[in-house]
XYZ file of C-alpha atoms in Angstrom:
727
model
C -3.045 -39.678 -18.553
C -3.762 -41.071 -21.398
C -5.362 -44.031 -22.241
C -3.834 -47.282 -22.526
C -5.458 -50.330 -24.603
C -5.889 -53.011 -22.339
C -3.257 -55.799 -23.184
C -0.347 -52.502 -22.524
C -2.241 -51.726 -19.691
C -1.948 -55.120 -18.572
C 1.634 -55.612 -19.512
C 2.207 -52.156 -17.327
C 0.606 -53.256 -14.383
C 1.921 -56.639 -14.120
C 5.885 -54.784 -14.724
C 4.931 -52.417 -11.649
C 3.781 -55.459 -9.595
C 7.169 -57.114 -10.107
C 8.543 -53.502 -9.212
C 6.697 -53.916 -6.039
C 8.461 -56.812 -5.351
C 11.968 -55.721 -4.808
C 11.087 -53.424 -1.754
C 9.372 -56.242 -0.549
C 12.161 -58.820 -1.692
C 15.069 -55.745 0.082
C 13.136 -56.139 3.525
C 12.623 -59.835 3.454
C 16.596 -60.028 2.806
C 16.686 -57.417 5.905
C 15.275 -60.008 8.286
C 17.354 -62.815 6.963
C 20.153 -60.707 7.266
C 19.216 -59.904 11.532
C 18.763 -63.833 12.063
C 22.034 -64.152 10.422
C 23.614 -61.326 12.984
C 21.650 -63.359 15.540
C 23.474 -66.391 15.033
C 26.642 -64.708 14.513
C 25.841 -63.230 18.054
C 24.910 -66.258 19.519
C 28.335 -67.961 18.393
C 30.294 -64.988 19.994
C 28.698 -64.905 23.169
C 29.242 -68.653 23.777
C 32.788 -67.915 22.765
C 32.732 -65.168 25.655
C 31.401 -68.162 27.501
C 34.096 -70.171 27.161
C 37.183 -67.485 27.392
C 35.874 -67.644 30.880
C 35.285 -71.070 32.047
C 38.494 -71.025 30.454
C 40.053 -69.048 33.187
C 37.946 -70.406 35.762
C 39.096 -74.357 35.065
C 40.910 -76.312 37.790
C 40.861 -73.954 40.279
C 39.348 -75.633 43.265
C 40.226 -73.213 45.803
C 37.177 -70.074 44.028
C 34.721 -73.450 44.667
C 35.977 -75.114 47.871
C 34.960 -71.892 50.017
C 31.532 -71.769 48.366
C 30.225 -74.370 49.649
C 29.652 -76.002 46.412
C 30.753 -79.430 47.130
C 27.248 -79.931 48.306
C 25.547 -82.730 46.402
C 21.954 -80.522 47.649
C 21.194 -77.660 48.660
C 18.228 -77.195 51.365
C 16.259 -74.202 51.110
C 16.634 -72.582 54.605
C 20.013 -73.986 56.070
C 21.599 -73.873 53.113
C 22.061 -69.659 53.392
C 23.124 -67.180 50.438
C 24.454 -63.824 51.324
C 22.662 -61.574 48.630
C 25.035 -58.770 47.545
C 24.102 -55.435 49.703
C 23.690 -52.127 47.597
C 24.921 -50.307 50.508
C 26.089 -51.045 54.427
C 23.149 -51.439 56.543
C 22.791 -48.712 59.281
C 22.666 -50.748 62.842
C 19.525 -49.919 64.442
C 17.251 -52.478 65.433
C 14.800 -51.036 62.733
C 15.207 -53.074 59.658
C 14.284 -50.575 57.601
C 17.302 -51.051 55.376
C 16.200 -54.595 54.924
C 12.541 -53.596 53.223
C 13.720 -53.506 49.799
C 15.422 -56.952 50.456
C 11.791 -58.052 52.102
C 11.133 -60.336 49.272
C 14.345 -62.650 49.856
C 13.970 -63.089 53.658
C 13.116 -66.848 55.157
C 10.165 -68.297 57.719
C 11.316 -70.399 60.566
C 9.423 -71.803 62.413
C 8.541 -75.363 64.066
C 9.843 -77.074 60.715
C 13.317 -75.267 62.441
C 12.313 -76.582 65.397
C 16.285 -78.018 67.198
C 14.885 -78.403 70.869
C 11.515 -77.696 73.069
C 10.811 -78.595 76.588
C 7.518 -79.784 76.414
C 6.325 -81.793 73.721
C 2.491 -81.262 74.310
C 3.019 -77.359 74.168
C 2.677 -75.282 71.180
C 5.360 -73.715 70.160
C 5.171 -69.719 70.556
C 8.996 -68.661 69.228
C 9.684 -68.092 65.355
C 11.521 -65.563 62.927
C 12.707 -64.228 60.137
C 15.876 -64.148 58.597
C 18.239 -62.930 55.966
C 21.766 -62.576 55.359
C 23.559 -60.211 53.099
C 26.742 -59.038 51.910
C 28.501 -55.448 52.183
C 32.469 -54.600 51.549
C 34.056 -57.507 53.580
C 31.290 -57.986 56.159
C 28.233 -60.573 56.347
C 25.171 -58.822 57.825
C 22.040 -60.693 59.619
C 18.453 -59.859 61.115
C 16.593 -61.427 63.108
C 12.510 -60.468 63.183
C 11.985 -62.980 66.524
C 7.949 -63.292 67.020
C 8.228 -64.084 70.926
C 5.537 -63.006 73.299
C 8.290 -63.310 76.226
C 11.614 -61.190 76.283
C 13.916 -62.578 78.801
C 17.040 -60.596 79.026
C 20.396 -61.571 80.443
C 20.779 -60.458 84.088
C 22.611 -57.466 84.615
C 24.670 -59.203 87.558
C 24.911 -63.080 86.079
C 27.683 -64.374 84.938
C 25.847 -67.013 82.833
C 25.111 -65.370 79.414
C 23.021 -68.703 78.419
C 19.770 -68.290 80.164
C 18.403 -66.317 78.578
C 17.070 -65.365 74.914
C 20.281 -65.208 72.654
C 21.433 -65.839 69.319
C 24.063 -68.604 68.754
C 25.846 -69.098 66.061
C 28.552 -71.531 64.605
C 30.654 -71.312 61.740
C 33.662 -73.639 60.260
C 36.199 -70.643 59.808
C 38.051 -70.663 57.093
C 41.220 -71.528 58.801
C 39.070 -74.691 59.704
C 38.434 -74.476 63.176
C 34.862 -74.755 64.442
C 33.892 -71.839 66.040
C 30.725 -71.180 68.178
C 29.540 -66.817 69.700
C 26.441 -66.244 71.270
C 24.846 -62.809 71.122
C 22.562 -61.601 74.186
C 21.636 -58.477 75.782
C 20.912 -57.213 78.998
C 18.939 -54.371 77.793
C 17.194 -52.842 74.241
C 20.231 -51.341 72.815
C 23.931 -52.878 71.451
C 24.840 -56.220 71.607
C 27.286 -58.301 73.583
C 28.745 -61.015 71.525
C 30.635 -63.967 73.165
C 32.824 -66.806 71.836
C 32.078 -69.872 73.265
C 34.993 -73.383 73.732
C 36.023 -75.424 71.168
C 34.576 -77.907 72.427
C 30.986 -78.309 71.822
C 30.197 -80.048 74.685
C 31.338 -76.911 76.980
C 29.563 -73.721 77.588
C 32.346 -72.207 79.584
C 34.473 -69.755 80.035
C 33.314 -67.426 77.258
C 35.499 -64.861 75.793
C 33.965 -61.308 74.023
C 34.209 -60.948 70.717
C 34.262 -57.479 69.828
C 34.512 -58.111 66.397
C 30.662 -58.709 66.041
C 28.873 -55.984 66.402
C 25.031 -54.960 66.725
C 21.933 -53.835 67.877
C 18.862 -55.544 70.113
C 15.573 -53.495 69.872
C 12.609 -54.403 71.424
C 9.041 -55.492 69.132
C 5.104 -55.057 69.646
C 5.889 -59.124 68.567
C 9.576 -60.074 70.346
C 12.375 -58.415 69.393
C 14.643 -57.595 66.052
C 18.669 -58.092 66.235
C 21.055 -56.433 63.347
C 23.936 -57.793 63.389
C 27.291 -57.568 61.073
C 30.693 -60.290 61.298
C 33.113 -60.013 58.954
C 33.606 -62.192 56.305
C 37.525 -63.635 57.653
C 35.544 -64.760 60.675
C 33.283 -66.930 58.641
C 33.674 -70.006 56.656
C 31.499 -71.870 54.160
C 29.428 -73.272 56.952
C 27.341 -72.000 58.766
C 24.176 -72.262 61.456
C 22.072 -69.285 63.122
C 19.906 -70.593 66.554
C 17.421 -68.430 68.201
C 17.465 -69.414 72.327
C 13.976 -68.968 74.174
C 13.788 -68.642 77.844
C 10.212 -67.189 78.633
C 10.626 -68.425 82.540
C 12.216 -65.315 84.199
C 13.346 -67.047 87.582
C 13.962 -70.759 86.491
C 15.320 -69.484 83.514
C 15.395 -72.792 82.154
C 15.137 -73.355 78.182
C 11.825 -73.529 76.149
C 12.762 -73.956 72.432
C 15.789 -73.667 69.986
C 14.527 -73.092 66.437
C 17.206 -72.470 63.927
C 18.911 -72.690 59.957
C 20.451 -76.116 62.093
C 21.913 -77.819 64.098
C 24.332 -75.843 65.625
C 26.508 -77.700 67.849
C 28.826 -80.292 65.706
C 30.299 -79.028 62.472
C 28.435 -81.567 60.145
C 25.438 -81.150 61.450
C 25.840 -76.790 60.234
C 24.080 -75.741 57.466
C 26.131 -73.720 54.690
C 26.044 -70.201 53.672
C 27.749 -68.827 49.856
C 28.776 -65.548 50.004
C 29.631 -63.963 45.885
C 33.188 -64.291 45.732
C 35.184 -61.382 44.910
C 37.848 -63.526 43.583
C 35.506 -64.673 40.644
C 33.959 -61.449 40.468
C 37.099 -59.722 39.491
C 38.085 -62.686 37.233
C 34.899 -61.296 35.423
C 35.193 -57.830 35.620
C 39.070 -58.193 33.910
C 37.663 -59.715 31.053
C 34.353 -59.336 30.321
C 34.787 -55.309 29.693
C 31.397 -54.625 30.461
C 30.043 -56.229 27.347
C 27.369 -57.933 28.718
C 26.304 -58.561 31.715
C 28.336 -62.183 33.020
C 27.179 -64.554 35.823
C 28.896 -67.486 37.079
C 26.959 -70.631 39.048
C 28.023 -73.089 41.326
C 26.109 -76.576 40.248
C 23.006 -75.782 42.584
C 22.956 -72.455 39.976
C 23.015 -69.952 43.036
C 25.486 -66.996 41.966
C 29.054 -66.504 43.224
C 29.595 -63.549 41.125
C 27.620 -60.849 38.307
C 29.603 -59.110 36.115
C 27.915 -56.201 33.999
C 24.233 -54.827 32.801
C 22.060 -55.318 30.067
C 20.557 -52.005 30.109
C 24.092 -50.232 29.701
C 24.792 -52.842 26.664
C 27.889 -52.096 25.515
C 28.761 -54.521 22.670
C 30.613 -54.344 19.439
C 27.078 -54.840 17.420
C 26.141 -51.597 19.660
C 28.792 -49.713 18.946
C 28.946 -50.741 15.573
C 25.523 -48.909 15.477
C 26.873 -45.356 16.053
C 26.152 -43.019 13.448
C 28.657 -40.004 12.601
C 26.882 -37.073 13.088
C 25.649 -35.797 9.386
C 25.667 -31.744 9.252
C 25.166 -31.462 5.611
C 21.910 -31.078 3.905
C 20.548 -34.483 2.884
C 22.011 -35.802 6.183
C 19.399 -33.123 8.016
C 16.585 -33.927 5.870
C 16.805 -37.996 7.038
C 17.118 -37.041 10.531
C 14.321 -34.670 10.735
C 11.860 -35.980 7.638
C 12.395 -39.608 7.230
C 13.318 -40.865 10.117
C 10.684 -39.490 12.039
C 8.471 -41.383 8.891
C 10.531 -44.305 9.268
C 9.978 -44.694 12.963
C 6.755 -45.029 12.310
C 6.910 -48.606 11.284
C 10.517 -49.276 12.980
C 10.309 -49.323 16.247
C 13.329 -47.887 18.660
C 15.437 -50.346 21.426
C 14.216 -48.997 24.821
C 16.642 -48.570 27.270
C 14.962 -48.937 29.656
C 12.627 -52.654 30.467
C 11.703 -54.652 33.198
C 14.808 -57.287 33.890
C 13.332 -59.942 35.782
C 17.030 -61.403 37.033
C 18.622 -58.561 37.710
C 18.639 -59.387 41.414
C 18.449 -63.119 41.036
C 20.522 -65.572 43.496
C 19.086 -68.316 41.432
C 19.569 -69.487 37.940
C 17.896 -71.875 35.935
C 17.552 -72.389 32.183
C 17.741 -74.959 29.504
C 21.103 -73.061 28.599
C 21.930 -73.721 32.205
C 21.304 -77.453 32.802
C 22.784 -78.231 28.956
C 26.036 -76.608 30.769
C 25.700 -78.400 33.934
C 25.669 -81.596 31.829
C 29.154 -80.610 29.902
C 28.181 -79.157 27.068
C 27.841 -75.723 25.578
C 23.886 -73.816 25.714
C 22.249 -70.903 24.514
C 19.172 -69.300 25.064
C 16.137 -66.401 24.089
C 14.440 -65.259 26.148
C 11.860 -61.965 25.814
C 11.910 -59.636 29.020
C 8.203 -59.276 31.029
C 7.405 -56.061 29.497
C 8.365 -57.265 25.682
C 10.113 -54.563 25.101
C 13.378 -56.256 25.162
C 15.104 -60.063 23.805
C 17.633 -61.521 26.088
C 20.448 -63.872 24.819
C 22.035 -65.882 27.057
C 24.548 -69.047 26.204
C 26.066 -71.160 29.001
C 29.222 -72.919 29.460
C 30.482 -75.330 31.962
C 33.454 -74.757 34.155
C 34.892 -78.357 34.310
C 37.247 -78.804 37.860
C 38.721 -82.582 37.576
C 36.616 -83.718 35.255
C 33.216 -82.924 37.011
C 31.390 -79.231 35.956
C 31.455 -77.611 39.264
C 29.733 -74.808 38.030
C 28.395 -72.545 35.055
C 29.399 -69.450 33.573
C 26.348 -67.420 31.999
C 26.710 -64.672 29.753
C 23.062 -62.168 28.515
C 23.578 -59.489 26.230
C 20.277 -57.821 24.928
C 19.238 -57.878 21.069
C 19.419 -53.938 20.605
C 22.720 -53.789 19.152
C 21.509 -56.160 16.100
C 17.696 -54.311 15.838
C 19.632 -51.154 15.603
C 21.946 -52.770 13.014
C 18.880 -54.298 11.503
C 16.811 -50.918 11.476
C 19.724 -48.559 9.808
C 19.804 -51.217 7.474
C 16.400 -50.981 6.887
C 16.735 -47.202 6.693
C 19.200 -47.575 4.361
C 17.277 -49.893 2.264
C 14.290 -46.731 2.698
C 16.407 -44.310 1.138
C 17.824 -46.648 -1.701
C 14.238 -47.543 -2.329
C 12.614 -43.758 -1.968
C 15.563 -42.122 -4.281
C 15.196 -45.442 -7.040
C 11.721 -44.341 -7.062
C 11.332 -40.488 -6.826
C 13.514 -40.778 -9.933
C 11.284 -43.379 -12.305
C 8.534 -41.317 -11.293
C 10.286 -38.679 -12.390
C 12.099 -40.188 -15.141
C 7.955 -41.801 -15.637
C 6.436 -38.159 -15.414
C 8.876 -37.041 -18.206
C 8.691 -39.616 -20.358
C 4.665 -40.239 -20.068
C 4.519 -35.950 -20.137
C 6.186 -36.637 -23.591
C 3.620 -39.375 -25.030
C 0.905 -37.948 -23.905
C 1.754 -34.139 -25.165
C 2.620 -35.893 -28.960
C -0.971 -37.863 -28.529
C -2.127 -34.643 -27.717
C -0.681 -32.417 -30.034
C -2.114 -35.288 -32.689
C -5.652 -35.095 -31.350
C -5.227 -31.264 -31.691
C -3.783 -31.658 -35.856
C -6.984 -34.384 -36.279
C -9.633 -32.582 -34.575
C -8.511 -29.286 -36.831
C -8.306 -31.060 -40.149
C -11.921 -31.419 -40.407
C -14.269 -28.664 -39.967
C -17.902 -29.479 -38.525
C -19.185 -30.197 -42.307
C -16.882 -32.620 -42.838
C -14.441 -30.794 -45.061
C -10.789 -31.436 -44.702
C -9.297 -27.392 -43.684
C -5.267 -28.473 -42.778
C -3.150 -31.183 -43.569
C -1.669 -33.543 -40.508
C 2.246 -33.466 -40.358
C 3.724 -36.700 -40.437
C 6.073 -37.212 -37.701
C 9.804 -37.787 -38.089
C 10.873 -40.169 -34.633
C 10.714 -43.829 -35.566
C 7.570 -45.416 -32.802
C 4.493 -46.416 -32.683
C 3.311 -42.651 -32.175
C 5.031 -41.627 -35.376
C 3.915 -44.220 -37.237
C 0.105 -43.120 -36.457
C 0.857 -39.606 -37.191
C 2.241 -40.594 -40.069
C -0.660 -42.768 -41.287
C -3.408 -39.951 -40.105
C -1.532 -37.879 -42.494
C -1.689 -40.412 -45.263
C -5.129 -41.269 -44.458
C -5.728 -37.036 -44.713
C -4.005 -36.645 -47.250
C -6.672 -39.210 -49.318
C -9.722 -38.262 -47.391
C -8.571 -34.514 -49.120
C -8.250 -35.683 -52.677
C -11.718 -37.896 -52.308
C -13.192 -35.043 -51.196
C -11.617 -32.054 -53.164
C -13.072 -34.907 -56.193
C -16.692 -34.949 -54.461
C -16.603 -31.537 -54.456
C -15.943 -30.929 -57.772
C -17.955 -33.873 -59.051
C -21.261 -32.097 -60.437
C -19.239 -28.824 -61.677
C -17.712 -31.867 -64.153
C -20.718 -33.582 -64.342
C -22.663 -30.392 -65.622
C -19.696 -30.008 -68.266
C -20.135 -33.490 -69.519
C -23.805 -33.648 -69.748
C -24.709 -30.564 -71.338
C -23.308 -31.007 -74.486
C -25.466 -34.439 -74.882
C -28.372 -32.257 -73.261
C -27.917 -29.912 -76.664
C -28.071 -32.399 -78.700
C -30.836 -34.457 -77.357
C -32.706 -31.126 -76.825
C -31.804 -29.918 -80.696
C -33.005 -33.319 -82.250
C -36.145 -33.498 -80.055
C -36.812 -29.678 -81.115
C -36.292 -30.476 -85.080
C -38.478 -33.531 -84.239
C -41.085 -31.821 -82.747
C -41.400 -29.772 -86.209
C -42.503 -32.009 -88.648
C -45.684 -33.606 -88.382
C -46.806 -36.500 -86.260
C -49.724 -38.584 -85.373
C -50.527 -38.142 -81.973
C -49.410 -41.705 -80.372
C -45.765 -40.144 -80.975
C -46.121 -36.294 -80.514
C -47.016 -37.594 -76.426
C -43.700 -38.992 -76.463
C -42.014 -36.343 -78.132
C -43.784 -34.081 -75.783
C -42.552 -36.450 -73.184
C -38.895 -36.749 -74.027
C -38.998 -32.359 -74.437
C -40.330 -32.160 -70.914
C -37.184 -35.006 -69.344
C -34.470 -32.664 -71.323
C -35.592 -29.807 -69.628
C -36.159 -31.068 -66.299
C -32.858 -32.451 -67.329
C -31.080 -29.155 -67.865
C -32.759 -27.695 -64.726
C -30.528 -30.375 -62.945
C -27.776 -29.249 -64.176
C -28.190 -25.731 -63.530
C -28.657 -26.732 -60.421
C -25.231 -28.384 -60.117
C -23.155 -26.128 -61.639
C -24.871 -22.938 -59.203
C -22.694 -23.633 -56.225
C -19.639 -24.181 -58.390
C -20.277 -21.395 -59.597
C -20.925 -19.113 -56.642
C -18.011 -20.197 -55.364
C -16.079 -19.077 -57.841
C -18.164 -15.599 -57.870
C -17.261 -15.280 -53.978
C -13.186 -15.690 -54.581
C -13.449 -12.724 -56.506
C -16.170 -10.735 -55.111
C -15.962 -6.939 -53.695
C -17.040 -6.545 -50.154
C -18.203 -3.054 -49.196
C -20.283 -2.432 -45.720
C -24.097 -2.054 -46.216
C -26.960 -2.184 -43.703
C -27.830 -5.531 -43.323
C -31.629 -4.447 -41.381
C -32.798 -2.443 -45.114
C -31.111 -5.629 -47.159
C -33.082 -7.939 -45.022
C -36.535 -5.712 -44.883
C -36.010 -5.308 -49.054
C -36.277 -9.153 -49.522
C -39.193 -9.728 -47.150
C -40.874 -6.811 -49.053
C -40.900 -8.795 -51.967
C -41.332 -12.004 -50.840
C -44.620 -11.060 -49.529
C -45.781 -9.951 -52.758
C -44.340 -12.743 -54.499
C -46.717 -14.836 -51.829
C -49.746 -13.203 -50.772
C -51.413 -16.556 -49.747
C -48.090 -17.091 -46.976
C -48.152 -15.265 -44.236
C -44.835 -13.550 -42.567
C -44.254 -12.533 -38.932
C -41.634 -9.804 -38.801
C -38.836 -8.911 -36.162
C -36.701 -6.547 -37.766
C -35.133 -3.592 -35.890
C -34.820 -0.662 -36.552
C -30.846 -0.309 -35.546
C -28.042 -0.102 -38.218
C -26.328 -2.918 -38.011
C -23.473 -2.627 -40.418
C -21.783 -5.527 -41.743
C -18.681 -5.800 -44.376
C -20.168 -8.457 -47.559
C -22.008 -8.462 -50.301
C -25.605 -7.370 -50.425
C -26.421 -9.713 -53.299
C -25.223 -12.419 -51.317
C -27.482 -11.615 -48.528
C -30.445 -11.488 -50.466
C -29.596 -14.814 -52.414
C -29.329 -16.651 -48.525
C -32.524 -15.164 -47.624
C -33.853 -16.708 -50.881
C -32.441 -20.258 -49.894
C -33.770 -20.228 -46.524
C -37.673 -18.976 -47.119
C -37.434 -21.118 -49.969
C -36.087 -23.678 -47.308
C -39.505 -23.351 -45.142
C -41.798 -22.150 -46.921
C -41.149 -26.560 -48.343
C -41.759 -27.654 -45.356
C -44.171 -25.509 -43.374
C -47.592 -26.344 -42.888
C -50.098 -25.060 -44.727
C -51.582 -21.885 -43.252
C -48.666 -21.381 -40.953
C -46.600 -18.541 -40.866
C -43.247 -18.362 -40.873
C -41.019 -16.263 -38.345
C -38.087 -13.933 -39.657
C -36.170 -11.796 -37.162
C -33.134 -10.024 -37.007
C -31.564 -8.300 -33.559
C -28.202 -6.952 -32.168
C -26.777 -9.482 -29.642
C -23.431 -8.058 -28.121
C -21.152 -7.626 -31.519
C -22.941 -10.302 -33.540
C -26.478 -10.049 -35.737
C -28.629 -12.201 -34.995
C -31.130 -13.899 -38.317
C -33.220 -16.738 -37.801
C -35.773 -17.875 -40.084
C -38.299 -20.293 -38.429
C -40.996 -22.945 -39.797
C -43.425 -24.859 -38.528
C -43.637 -28.161 -40.015
C -41.882 -31.389 -39.275
C -38.796 -31.877 -37.875
C -35.312 -32.571 -38.553
C -33.897 -36.514 -38.394
C -31.826 -37.054 -35.491
C -28.065 -35.779 -36.075
C -28.965 -34.433 -38.740
C -28.830 -30.814 -37.868
C -25.421 -29.892 -39.116
C -25.174 -32.927 -42.359
C -28.043 -30.621 -43.650
C -25.641 -27.659 -45.120
C -23.483 -30.195 -46.885
C -24.058 -30.904 -50.713
C -26.202 -33.505 -52.393
C -28.088 -34.203 -48.570
C -31.410 -33.832 -48.510
C -34.132 -34.655 -45.568
C -37.147 -34.789 -48.203
C -39.213 -37.971 -48.319
C -38.460 -40.241 -51.308
C -41.558 -39.569 -53.536
C -42.179 -38.224 -57.293
C -41.650 -34.109 -57.146
C -42.357 -31.315 -59.545
C -39.093 -29.835 -59.692
C -35.361 -32.113 -58.832
C -33.911 -30.845 -55.599
C -30.417 -31.993 -54.822
C -30.150 -30.796 -51.376
C -27.724 -27.538 -52.707
C -29.847 -24.857 -50.928
C -28.826 -24.821 -47.562
C -25.587 -25.469 -48.330
C -25.160 -22.360 -50.653
C -26.853 -20.641 -47.604
C -23.283 -22.148 -45.551
C -20.915 -20.853 -48.374
C -22.308 -17.828 -47.897
C -23.133 -17.248 -44.250
C -18.963 -18.341 -44.325
C -17.813 -15.875 -46.645
C -19.305 -13.211 -44.379
C -17.800 -14.523 -41.458
C -20.635 -16.102 -40.087
C -22.173 -19.063 -38.430
C -25.630 -21.036 -39.465
C -27.143 -24.018 -37.180
C -30.651 -25.681 -37.563
C -32.347 -26.204 -34.357
C -35.765 -28.035 -34.060
C -38.576 -26.032 -32.134
C -41.429 -27.448 -29.903
C -44.976 -26.018 -28.229
C -45.861 -28.958 -25.975
C -49.012 -27.068 -25.159
C -50.109 -26.199 -28.925
C -48.201 -29.552 -30.147
C -46.044 -27.774 -32.912
C -43.045 -28.325 -33.895
C -41.018 -27.203 -35.976
C -37.415 -25.836 -37.216
C -35.424 -22.684 -36.468
C -32.285 -22.074 -38.583
C -30.160 -19.074 -37.294
C -27.309 -16.790 -38.414
C -25.154 -15.258 -36.328
C -23.065 -12.300 -38.387
C -19.574 -9.615 -37.348
C -20.811 -5.852 -36.855
C -18.726 -4.165 -39.064
C -17.434 -0.761 -36.601
C -17.713 2.058 -39.252
C -16.411 5.617 -38.101
C -18.469 8.731 -36.912
């Protein structure tokens, strides 16, 4: 908009960089605030886990039935009843277990309990899983057996065929055993064995155990369910294989554990509805709560981190703003901001959603009796999850851990809201600052442009003072500059006026002493003098005459200016004045060739014809003086639009560089410094310019060049306005 000094530009740049640091500092402050919010969320979540753990302290009954007393958990032997999303349809097809297949366990040689012939390879194996839903323990067995031997239809024996044995330490503390066998594919038959492990008869039908037996290509599938009130903390399954339908001798037994003794049974962990009801009543779904035993197995779970309803999320909900500014932010600013910011993803991969065993540094720390917390990134990197853990104490021993998890979506949303407000403030301040700077700069630049225009209009192209500069009254640097310019122009005007009037003053002051010298020389010339004295008197007389001519030339311009101010203007035909002048020049200078191109059209011009003739005298005299010998002087007069263009061109030396305008100044000459016949003060073209300006015209000079003929010259062109005349 305008140029500033280097020092000022540097200061402005430094100030601008400092102002740009303010948004950066605000941005860093918001990030620092997020760190403190995360720390606060971490401490809040630790407090939540501690409160829940306090509710579970010293309540051993909640953990005794969950096999938490084990010092070590053995995979395959100690079972976990996974929570099922719905009831299993007992059809033997195993379709309902497809979404849980990744949790199944395979049993084979390593789980062999009995084998009749150790030299023969084991032909039987099975895949197994247990789950819990609505008061029932569901289980399936996918058995690989090339020879399936069913129970005889008329046989009273239930164990001389392929069958599944179940043993458990019931909730009432009794050791109970059951056999599941069938005579054909279809609904199973369940029988309870005697309490004494050494006896296999008599048996009692158990109708509470239900299921279905279905033959498959590899062997057979069994789906069954058992009421949870029949299952205690200890549980074992064993698959008995009989391959000879005649002898019906037992060939092999593969199972989760031995079932002939209560001490040999494995365990089963069924998620505790009692613990789950406790954490549901205290969590209010503000986070996801886990309770695990000392082996990390999940005893209860409540909540979902995808539907986060924590205080951090609730505090980030904005009220609907239907104002103009609110709509502008919603429609224009928010889409712009969120090209940089990220909206927390509601849908992300939760790798622990269906976990049955939890691990981590926070759990390890809690099992050692201290509170712990950790941060983790989801596998798809869309969410950060905070997990805190607190120990559950029973008789000075840690029997379990309460774990609470929350995403940082609420804090990230709060951060985004803070950044939005920061951006809004920055945009507002920057907009207001930009407008203020714009008006400030516009005011400064307009004042500078005004001062520039006044300075340009104060001096014309010839360097004369035309107008004065009015100094500004504003007390600032630009005002001081304006007043300085006004003072400079005023003093320059006085000096220019002094120079312009110096010639007339000199001519006036020198005329009296010149007259005295001339009269003295005339009287001296009348006396008889010897030849030597006469020679000096003649030379003195010649010098006085030359000095008198100089005084006349100096006063000519002054007299012309005075006469121009009182001249009476008329409308006259310019072409006739120019033609008459050229006829006189041809008679006066018969040896000089003139080339004329004067239009015959009527060119009415308002002014004084005698001054136009004087103008032509100066131009022709200048052309004659600077023309090469035997070269013509070209004079043309033509109409160009609403102006008459008069030009005089001669072949001769070119104008020096940057002298095209200065030659029209007073006392300016481009003649060589040598002895001249007549004095030349550089007033001829100055007088021509005065006459031209009097007639509201323009005069310019330029060099001409013909490269082919190697001819140089100068062309002076005058443009005079044409006066309209009534018909």
